[in-house]
Amino acid sequence: MSPSDPARSAHDRRQRRLLIVLALGFIAFGAAAAALFYVLQPETLRIAVGPAGSDDHKVVQAMADAFADESRTVRLSPITTAGAAESLALLAADKTDLAVGRGDLAMPPDAQTLAVLRKNYVVLWSSSGRRGNESKKKATGKISEIAELAGHKIGIIGRTGANVAVLQAILEGSGVQPDKVATAQFGTDEIEKLAQDPTLDAYLAVGPLDSKITADAIAATSRARGAPTFLSIDASEAIALKHPRYEAEEIPASVFSAKPAWPADKVDTISVNHLILAKKELSEAKAAAFFRQLFAVRDTIMQGLAGAAHIAKPDTEKETEPSVHRGAAAVINGTERTFLDKYSDYFWFALLVLSGLGSAAEWLRRYLNRDDLDDTSSCRNRILAAASEVRNAESENDLLKWQREVDAIIGETLKDYDDGAIEQEDLVAFGLVLELFNHAVAERRATLQSGSADQTWTSGPTLASRR
């Protein structure tokens, strides 16, 4: 086999190895790109809210639009429902990630608060005028406190059962038996019907202090039945202690009207929050990302929707029901874990994996280079064989022929070393064999030169004697 044959074979093997390395590189790059694309994809959270057209629905839709415009980490996908009860049912059934629900409704036991969408105040008032076409003599006396509601009928704005439940809690906390008070519910679009109903002696609304529905109802009943008398819930703190989902609050003076002042003075009441809820198993990272983004876009939402001003952080300083999600609490309290805190275990695991991959890559490299290692051994053996042949060389031309062949072997070996197919320690062994060959050449050349000198010295006298 000529020296060029193994060189060509090694070249072919190097090309095959290069193709394998390129293929593996493309696979690794593709996997890394896919992983990076997946990681950088915004997280889409489904949020159930309803009914369509309600203030809550409008605020959530504005949130979704703002998130789409400004957030690179979180997106919102609203799910329209018939109301808060259905939204909470979807959350319990794992058909949504988030839900908007009123705090005093039945909800999943593992539901937790991410944010307060709005605070609803209970407003109770009575009419000071006479009923319908009653004469002044038969006019009903003005109701000025909750204890006087027994035997009367209350008109409740909103057809949800939660409003009836909150009235019952107020009556019980104020010492009035709920069954002594009659109720009638009206839709939010039936304000005039409520105001014109002559059977009603008092009214209840639940909503934000700037609620147009509440303000319109007070104004309508005032026109039809006389100036309102606002009923103070003196037992508000006791009710809040007994029912943790309610909070003791005050209605500021003149909040519903400045002139005339409605109410004329502050009024004790209770409130219940409309909440953005998630299940406990929602990851801390997702909850924290949603919370941060919500308050980052709140001002933007407020520019087009005044109701967004009611969005508030939940209170983490006291025990509430439902409890605050750990992701939101971490952001509020400044205890959110850093990137390294969260993923240090993954880093160590990645280091172990990379170490294993490095060992596997080294084995693969050696496996792919096994033919080159065999060639290195073959080259050493060929040089050893050449050294043996050199010792029997008959002439200087024979030595030059073997030296040229060894030079070709050296060139082939150095090329493999440059390509990374031969390790440094393999070159050390190769160098020892090459040194042995050089010694053999030097010895044989010295021998050949010595023999030539002896022959010349021997033949010299003979020529002289012949003369």
PDB file of N, CA and C in Angstrom, residues 227-290:
ATOM      1  N   ALA A 227     -86.727  62.203  50.591  1.00  0.00           N
ATOM      2  CA  ALA A 227     -85.281  62.169  50.850  1.00  0.00           C
ATOM      3  C   ALA A 227     -84.896  60.879  51.565  1.00  0.00           C
ATOM      4  N   PRO A 228     -83.743  60.337  51.235  1.00  0.00           N
ATOM      5  CA  PRO A 228     -83.321  59.070  51.847  1.00  0.00           C
ATOM      6  C   PRO A 228     -82.773  59.266  53.258  1.00  0.00           C
ATOM      7  N   THR A 229     -82.979  58.245  54.074  1.00  0.00           N
ATOM      8  CA  THR A 229     -82.345  58.160  55.388  1.00  0.00           C
ATOM      9  C   THR A 229     -81.415  56.954  55.362  1.00  0.00           C
ATOM     10  N   PHE A 230     -80.118  57.184  55.522  1.00  0.00           N
ATOM     11  CA  PHE A 230     -79.137  56.097  55.425  1.00  0.00           C
ATOM     12  C   PHE A 230     -79.027  55.396  56.770  1.00  0.00           C
ATOM     13  N   LEU A 231     -79.100  54.069  56.741  1.00  0.00           N
ATOM     14  CA  LEU A 231     -79.128  53.266  57.959  1.00  0.00           C
ATOM     15  C   LEU A 231     -77.715  52.791  58.284  1.00  0.00           C
ATOM     16  N   SER A 232     -77.256  53.135  59.446  1.00  0.00           N
ATOM     17  CA  SER A 232     -75.904  52.749  59.872  1.00  0.00           C
ATOM     18  C   SER A 232     -75.906  51.329  60.414  1.00  0.00           C
ATOM     19  N   ILE A 233     -74.914  50.569  59.995  1.00  0.00           N
ATOM     20  CA  ILE A 233     -74.746  49.203  60.512  1.00  0.00           C
ATOM     21  C   ILE A 233     -73.792  49.301  61.697  1.00  0.00           C
ATOM     22  N   ASP A 234     -74.356  49.537  62.878  1.00  0.00           N
ATOM     23  CA  ASP A 234     -73.526  49.766  64.058  1.00  0.00           C
ATOM     24  C   ASP A 234     -72.727  48.528  64.454  1.00  0.00           C
ATOM     25  N   ALA A 235     -73.218  47.357  64.086  1.00  0.00           N
ATOM     26  CA  ALA A 235     -72.539  46.108  64.453  1.00  0.00           C
ATOM     27  C   ALA A 235     -71.595  45.636  63.353  1.00  0.00           C
ATOM     28  N   SER A 236     -71.095  46.565  62.534  1.00  0.00           N
ATOM     29  CA  SER A 236     -70.279  46.173  61.371  1.00  0.00           C
ATOM     30  C   SER A 236     -69.027  45.404  61.774  1.00  0.00           C
ATOM     31  N   GLU A 237     -68.366  45.845  62.840  1.00  0.00           N
ATOM     32  CA  GLU A 237     -67.141  45.156  63.258  1.00  0.00           C
ATOM     33  C   GLU A 237     -67.436  43.751  63.769  1.00  0.00           C
ATOM     34  N   ALA A 238     -68.525  43.599  64.521  1.00  0.00           N
ATOM     35  CA  ALA A 238     -68.904  42.272  65.012  1.00  0.00           C
ATOM     36  C   ALA A 238     -69.283  41.353  63.860  1.00  0.00           C
ATOM     37  N   ILE A 239     -69.973  41.898  62.857  1.00  0.00           N
ATOM     38  CA  ILE A 239     -70.344  41.098  61.682  1.00  0.00           C
ATOM     39  C   ILE A 239     -69.100  40.659  60.930  1.00  0.00           C
ATOM     40  N   ALA A 240     -68.117  41.568  60.788  1.00  0.00           N
ATOM     41  CA  ALA A 240     -66.876  41.230  60.084  1.00  0.00           C
ATOM     42  C   ALA A 240     -66.092  40.154  60.830  1.00  0.00           C
ATOM     43  N   LEU A 241     -66.117  40.190  62.161  1.00  0.00           N
ATOM     44  CA  LEU A 241     -65.440  39.150  62.941  1.00  0.00           C
ATOM     45  C   LEU A 241     -66.119  37.802  62.768  1.00  0.00           C
ATOM     46  N   LYS A 242     -67.430  37.807  62.714  1.00  0.00           N
ATOM     47  CA  LYS A 242     -68.174  36.559  62.581  1.00  0.00           C
ATOM     48  C   LYS A 242     -68.126  36.016  61.160  1.00  0.00           C
ATOM     49  N   HIS A 243     -68.084  36.915  60.200  1.00  0.00           N
ATOM     50  CA  HIS A 243     -68.040  36.523  58.781  1.00  0.00           C
ATOM     51  C   HIS A 243     -66.774  37.120  58.161  1.00  0.00           C
ATOM     52  N   PRO A 244     -65.669  36.367  58.132  1.00  0.00           N
ATOM     53  CA  PRO A 244     -64.370  36.922  57.689  1.00  0.00           C
ATOM     54  C   PRO A 244     -64.365  37.466  56.261  1.00  0.00           C
ATOM     55  N   ARG A 245     -65.344  37.101  55.464  1.00  0.00           N
ATOM     56  CA  ARG A 245     -65.347  37.599  54.091  1.00  0.00           C
ATOM     57  C   ARG A 245     -65.939  39.001  53.978  1.00  0.00           C
ATOM     58  N   TYR A 246     -66.473  39.520  55.066  1.00  0.00           N
ATOM     59  CA  TYR A 246     -66.938  40.901  55.113  1.00  0.00           C
ATOM     60  C   TYR A 246     -65.941  41.751  55.883  1.00  0.00           C
ATOM     61  N   GLU A 247     -65.916  43.032  55.596  1.00  0.00           N
ATOM     62  CA  GLU A 247     -65.043  43.966  56.300  1.00  0.00           C
ATOM     63  C   GLU A 247     -65.854  45.149  56.806  1.00  0.00           C
ATOM     64  N   ALA A 248     -65.503  45.640  57.979  1.00  0.00           N
ATOM     65  CA  ALA A 248     -66.156  46.830  58.524  1.00  0.00           C
ATOM     66  C   ALA A 248     -65.623  48.063  57.807  1.00  0.00           C
ATOM     67  N   GLU A 249     -66.539  48.910  57.324  1.00  0.00           N
ATOM     68  CA  GLU A 249     -66.149  50.089  56.557  1.00  0.00           C
ATOM     69  C   GLU A 249     -67.003  51.292  56.962  1.00  0.00           C
ATOM     70  N   GLU A 250     -66.685  52.431  56.398  1.00  0.00           N
ATOM     71  CA  GLU A 250     -67.468  53.645  56.576  1.00  0.00           C
ATOM     72  C   GLU A 250     -67.784  54.248  55.216  1.00  0.00           C
ATOM     73  N   ILE A 251     -69.020  54.716  55.085  1.00  0.00           N
ATOM     74  CA  ILE A 251     -69.398  55.459  53.884  1.00  0.00           C
ATOM     75  C   ILE A 251     -69.177  56.933  54.169  1.00  0.00           C
ATOM     76  N   PRO A 252     -68.315  57.601  53.428  1.00  0.00           N
ATOM     77  CA  PRO A 252     -68.033  59.020  53.698  1.00  0.00           C
ATOM     78  C   PRO A 252     -69.268  59.894  53.462  1.00  0.00           C
ATOM     79  N   ALA A 253     -69.306  61.011  54.139  1.00  0.00           N
ATOM     80  CA  ALA A 253     -70.399  61.965  53.945  1.00  0.00           C
ATOM     81  C   ALA A 253     -70.352  62.539  52.532  1.00  0.00           C
ATOM     82  N   SER A 254     -71.542  62.788  51.973  1.00  0.00           N
ATOM     83  CA  SER A 254     -71.715  63.438  50.665  1.00  0.00           C
ATOM     84  C   SER A 254     -71.168  62.632  49.498  1.00  0.00           C
ATOM     85  N   VAL A 255     -70.905  61.336  49.685  1.00  0.00           N
ATOM     86  CA  VAL A 255     -70.309  60.558  48.602  1.00  0.00           C
ATOM     87  C   VAL A 255     -71.284  60.343  47.455  1.00  0.00           C
ATOM     88  N   PHE A 256     -72.601  60.302  47.740  1.00  0.00           N
ATOM     89  CA  PHE A 256     -73.585  60.068  46.683  1.00  0.00           C
ATOM     90  C   PHE A 256     -74.151  61.379  46.120  1.00  0.00           C
ATOM     91  N   SER A 257     -74.076  62.426  46.899  1.00  0.00           N
ATOM     92  CA  SER A 257     -74.531  63.733  46.443  1.00  0.00           C
ATOM     93  C   SER A 257     -73.953  64.791  47.367  1.00  0.00           C
ATOM     94  N   ALA A 258     -73.498  65.878  46.774  1.00  0.00           N
ATOM     95  CA  ALA A 258     -72.938  66.963  47.583  1.00  0.00           C
ATOM     96  C   ALA A 258     -74.020  67.947  48.036  1.00  0.00           C
ATOM     97  N   LYS A 259     -75.023  68.155  47.156  1.00  0.00           N
ATOM     98  CA  LYS A 259     -76.081  69.096  47.516  1.00  0.00           C
ATOM     99  C   LYS A 259     -77.400  68.590  46.917  1.00  0.00           C
ATOM    100  N   PRO A 260     -78.257  68.045  47.720  1.00  0.00           N
ATOM    101  CA  PRO A 260     -78.123  67.834  49.174  1.00  0.00           C
ATOM    102  C   PRO A 260     -77.079  66.789  49.503  1.00  0.00           C
ATOM    103  N   ALA A 261     -76.575  66.830  50.740  1.00  0.00           N
ATOM    104  CA  ALA A 261     -75.522  65.910  51.160  1.00  0.00           C
ATOM    105  C   ALA A 261     -76.129  64.542  51.446  1.00  0.00           C
ATOM    106  N   TRP A 262     -75.769  63.569  50.631  1.00  0.00           N
ATOM    107  CA  TRP A 262     -76.208  62.178  50.848  1.00  0.00           C
ATOM    108  C   TRP A 262     -74.967  61.300  50.958  1.00  0.00           C
ATOM    109  N   PRO A 263     -74.732  60.710  52.109  1.00  0.00           N
ATOM    110  CA  PRO A 263     -75.350  60.971  53.420  1.00  0.00           C
ATOM    111  C   PRO A 263     -74.814  62.269  54.031  1.00  0.00           C
ATOM    112  N   ALA A 264     -75.535  62.753  55.038  1.00  0.00           N
ATOM    113  CA  ALA A 264     -75.134  64.000  55.678  1.00  0.00           C
ATOM    114  C   ALA A 264     -73.912  63.802  56.558  1.00  0.00           C
ATOM    115  N   ASP A 265     -73.714  62.612  57.053  1.00  0.00           N
ATOM    116  CA  ASP A 265     -72.565  62.300  57.895  1.00  0.00           C
ATOM    117  C   ASP A 265     -72.072  60.894  57.539  1.00  0.00           C
ATOM    118  N   LYS A 266     -70.902  60.521  57.997  1.00  0.00           N
ATOM    119  CA  LYS A 266     -70.389  59.187  57.686  1.00  0.00           C
ATOM    120  C   LYS A 266     -71.300  58.120  58.284  1.00  0.00           C
ATOM    121  N   VAL A 267     -71.334  56.975  57.603  1.00  0.00           N
ATOM    122  CA  VAL A 267     -72.237  55.888  57.978  1.00  0.00           C
ATOM    123  C   VAL A 267     -71.438  54.601  58.064  1.00  0.00           C
ATOM    124  N   ASP A 268     -71.615  53.877  59.184  1.00  0.00           N
ATOM    125  CA  ASP A 268     -70.954  52.576  59.327  1.00  0.00           C
ATOM    126  C   ASP A 268     -71.635  51.541  58.439  1.00  0.00           C
ATOM    127  N   THR A 269     -70.828  50.708  57.813  1.00  0.00           N
ATOM    128  CA  THR A 269     -71.378  49.664  56.959  1.00  0.00           C
ATOM    129  C   THR A 269     -70.385  48.516  56.868  1.00  0.00           C
ATOM    130  N   ILE A 270     -70.666  47.544  56.019  1.00  0.00           N
ATOM    131  CA  ILE A 270     -69.719  46.462  55.740  1.00  0.00           C
ATOM    132  C   ILE A 270     -69.469  46.428  54.237  1.00  0.00           C
ATOM    133  N   SER A 271     -68.390  45.820  53.865  1.00  0.00           N
ATOM    134  CA  SER A 271     -68.043  45.710  52.447  1.00  0.00           C
ATOM    135  C   SER A 271     -67.685  44.274  52.121  1.00  0.00           C
ATOM    136  N   VAL A 272     -67.739  43.965  50.855  1.00  0.00           N
ATOM    137  CA  VAL A 272     -67.309  42.663  50.352  1.00  0.00           C
ATOM    138  C   VAL A 272     -66.585  42.913  49.032  1.00  0.00           C
ATOM    139  N   ASN A 273     -65.495  42.219  48.844  1.00  0.00           N
ATOM    140  CA  ASN A 273     -64.641  42.461  47.684  1.00  0.00           C
ATOM    141  C   ASN A 273     -65.006  41.583  46.498  1.00  0.00           C
ATOM    142  N   HIS A 274     -64.854  42.149  45.313  1.00  0.00           N
ATOM    143  CA  HIS A 274     -64.812  41.353  44.087  1.00  0.00           C
ATOM    144  C   HIS A 274     -63.340  41.044  43.847  1.00  0.00           C
ATOM    145  N   LEU A 275     -63.014  39.774  43.724  1.00  0.00           N
ATOM    146  CA  LEU A 275     -61.620  39.336  43.721  1.00  0.00           C
ATOM    147  C   LEU A 275     -61.233  38.677  42.404  1.00  0.00           C
ATOM    148  N   ILE A 276     -59.970  38.791  42.079  1.00  0.00           N
ATOM    149  CA  ILE A 276     -59.376  37.949  41.035  1.00  0.00           C
ATOM    150  C   ILE A 276     -58.737  36.772  41.757  1.00  0.00           C
ATOM    151  N   LEU A 277     -59.243  35.587  41.475  1.00  0.00           N
ATOM    152  CA  LEU A 277     -58.873  34.395  42.240  1.00  0.00           C
ATOM    153  C   LEU A 277     -58.133  33.397  41.361  1.00  0.00           C
ATOM    154  N   ALA A 278     -57.314  32.600  42.011  1.00  0.00           N
ATOM    155  CA  ALA A 278     -56.609  31.501  41.345  1.00  0.00           C
ATOM    156  C   ALA A 278     -56.555  30.340  42.320  1.00  0.00           C
ATOM    157  N   LYS A 279     -56.319  29.171  41.786  1.00  0.00           N
ATOM    158  CA  LYS A 279     -56.144  28.022  42.671  1.00  0.00           C
ATOM    159  C   LYS A 279     -54.755  28.041  43.302  1.00  0.00           C
ATOM    160  N   LYS A 280     -54.652  27.404  44.434  1.00  0.00           N
ATOM    161  CA  LYS A 280     -53.391  27.399  45.175  1.00  0.00           C
ATOM    162  C   LYS A 280     -52.259  26.813  44.356  1.00  0.00           C
ATOM    163  N   GLU A 281     -52.582  25.831  43.489  1.00  0.00           N
ATOM    164  CA  GLU A 281     -51.511  25.170  42.738  1.00  0.00           C
ATOM    165  C   GLU A 281     -50.966  26.001  41.589  1.00  0.00           C
ATOM    166  N   LEU A 282     -51.576  27.155  41.278  1.00  0.00           N
ATOM    167  CA  LEU A 282     -50.967  28.024  40.273  1.00  0.00           C
ATOM    168  C   LEU A 282     -49.575  28.404  40.753  1.00  0.00           C
ATOM    169  N   SER A 283     -48.585  28.232  39.903  1.00  0.00           N
ATOM    170  CA  SER A 283     -47.199  28.418  40.323  1.00  0.00           C
ATOM    171  C   SER A 283     -46.955  29.833  40.826  1.00  0.00           C
ATOM    172  N   GLU A 284     -46.017  29.928  41.755  1.00  0.00           N
ATOM    173  CA  GLU A 284     -45.670  31.235  42.317  1.00  0.00           C
ATOM    174  C   GLU A 284     -45.174  32.176  41.236  1.00  0.00           C
ATOM    175  N   ALA A 285     -44.395  31.652  40.292  1.00  0.00           N
ATOM    176  CA  ALA A 285     -43.841  32.498  39.228  1.00  0.00           C
ATOM    177  C   ALA A 285     -44.954  33.081  38.354  1.00  0.00           C
ATOM    178  N   LYS A 286     -45.944  32.258  37.983  1.00  0.00           N
ATOM    179  CA  LYS A 286     -47.038  32.742  37.146  1.00  0.00           C
ATOM    180  C   LYS A 286     -47.875  33.772  37.892  1.00  0.00           C
ATOM    181  N   ALA A 287     -48.184  33.470  39.158  1.00  0.00           N
ATOM    182  CA  ALA A 287     -48.992  34.399  39.943  1.00  0.00           C
ATOM    183  C   ALA A 287     -48.273  35.734  40.119  1.00  0.00           C
ATOM    184  N   ALA A 288     -46.968  35.676  40.408  1.00  0.00           N
ATOM    185  CA  ALA A 288     -46.198  36.905  40.592  1.00  0.00           C
ATOM    186  C   ALA A 288     -46.123  37.695  39.288  1.00  0.00           C
ATOM    187  N   ALA A 289     -45.936  37.009  38.166  1.00  0.00           N
ATOM    188  CA  ALA A 289     -45.858  37.694  36.867  1.00  0.00           C
ATOM    189  C   ALA A 289     -47.178  38.392  36.550  1.00  0.00           C
ATOM    190  N   PHE A 290     -48.295  37.711  36.804  1.00  0.00           N
ATOM    191  CA  PHE A 290     -49.603  38.326  36.567  1.00  0.00           C
ATOM    192  C   PHE A 290     -49.792  39.545  37.465  1.00  0.00           C
TER     193      PHE A 290
END
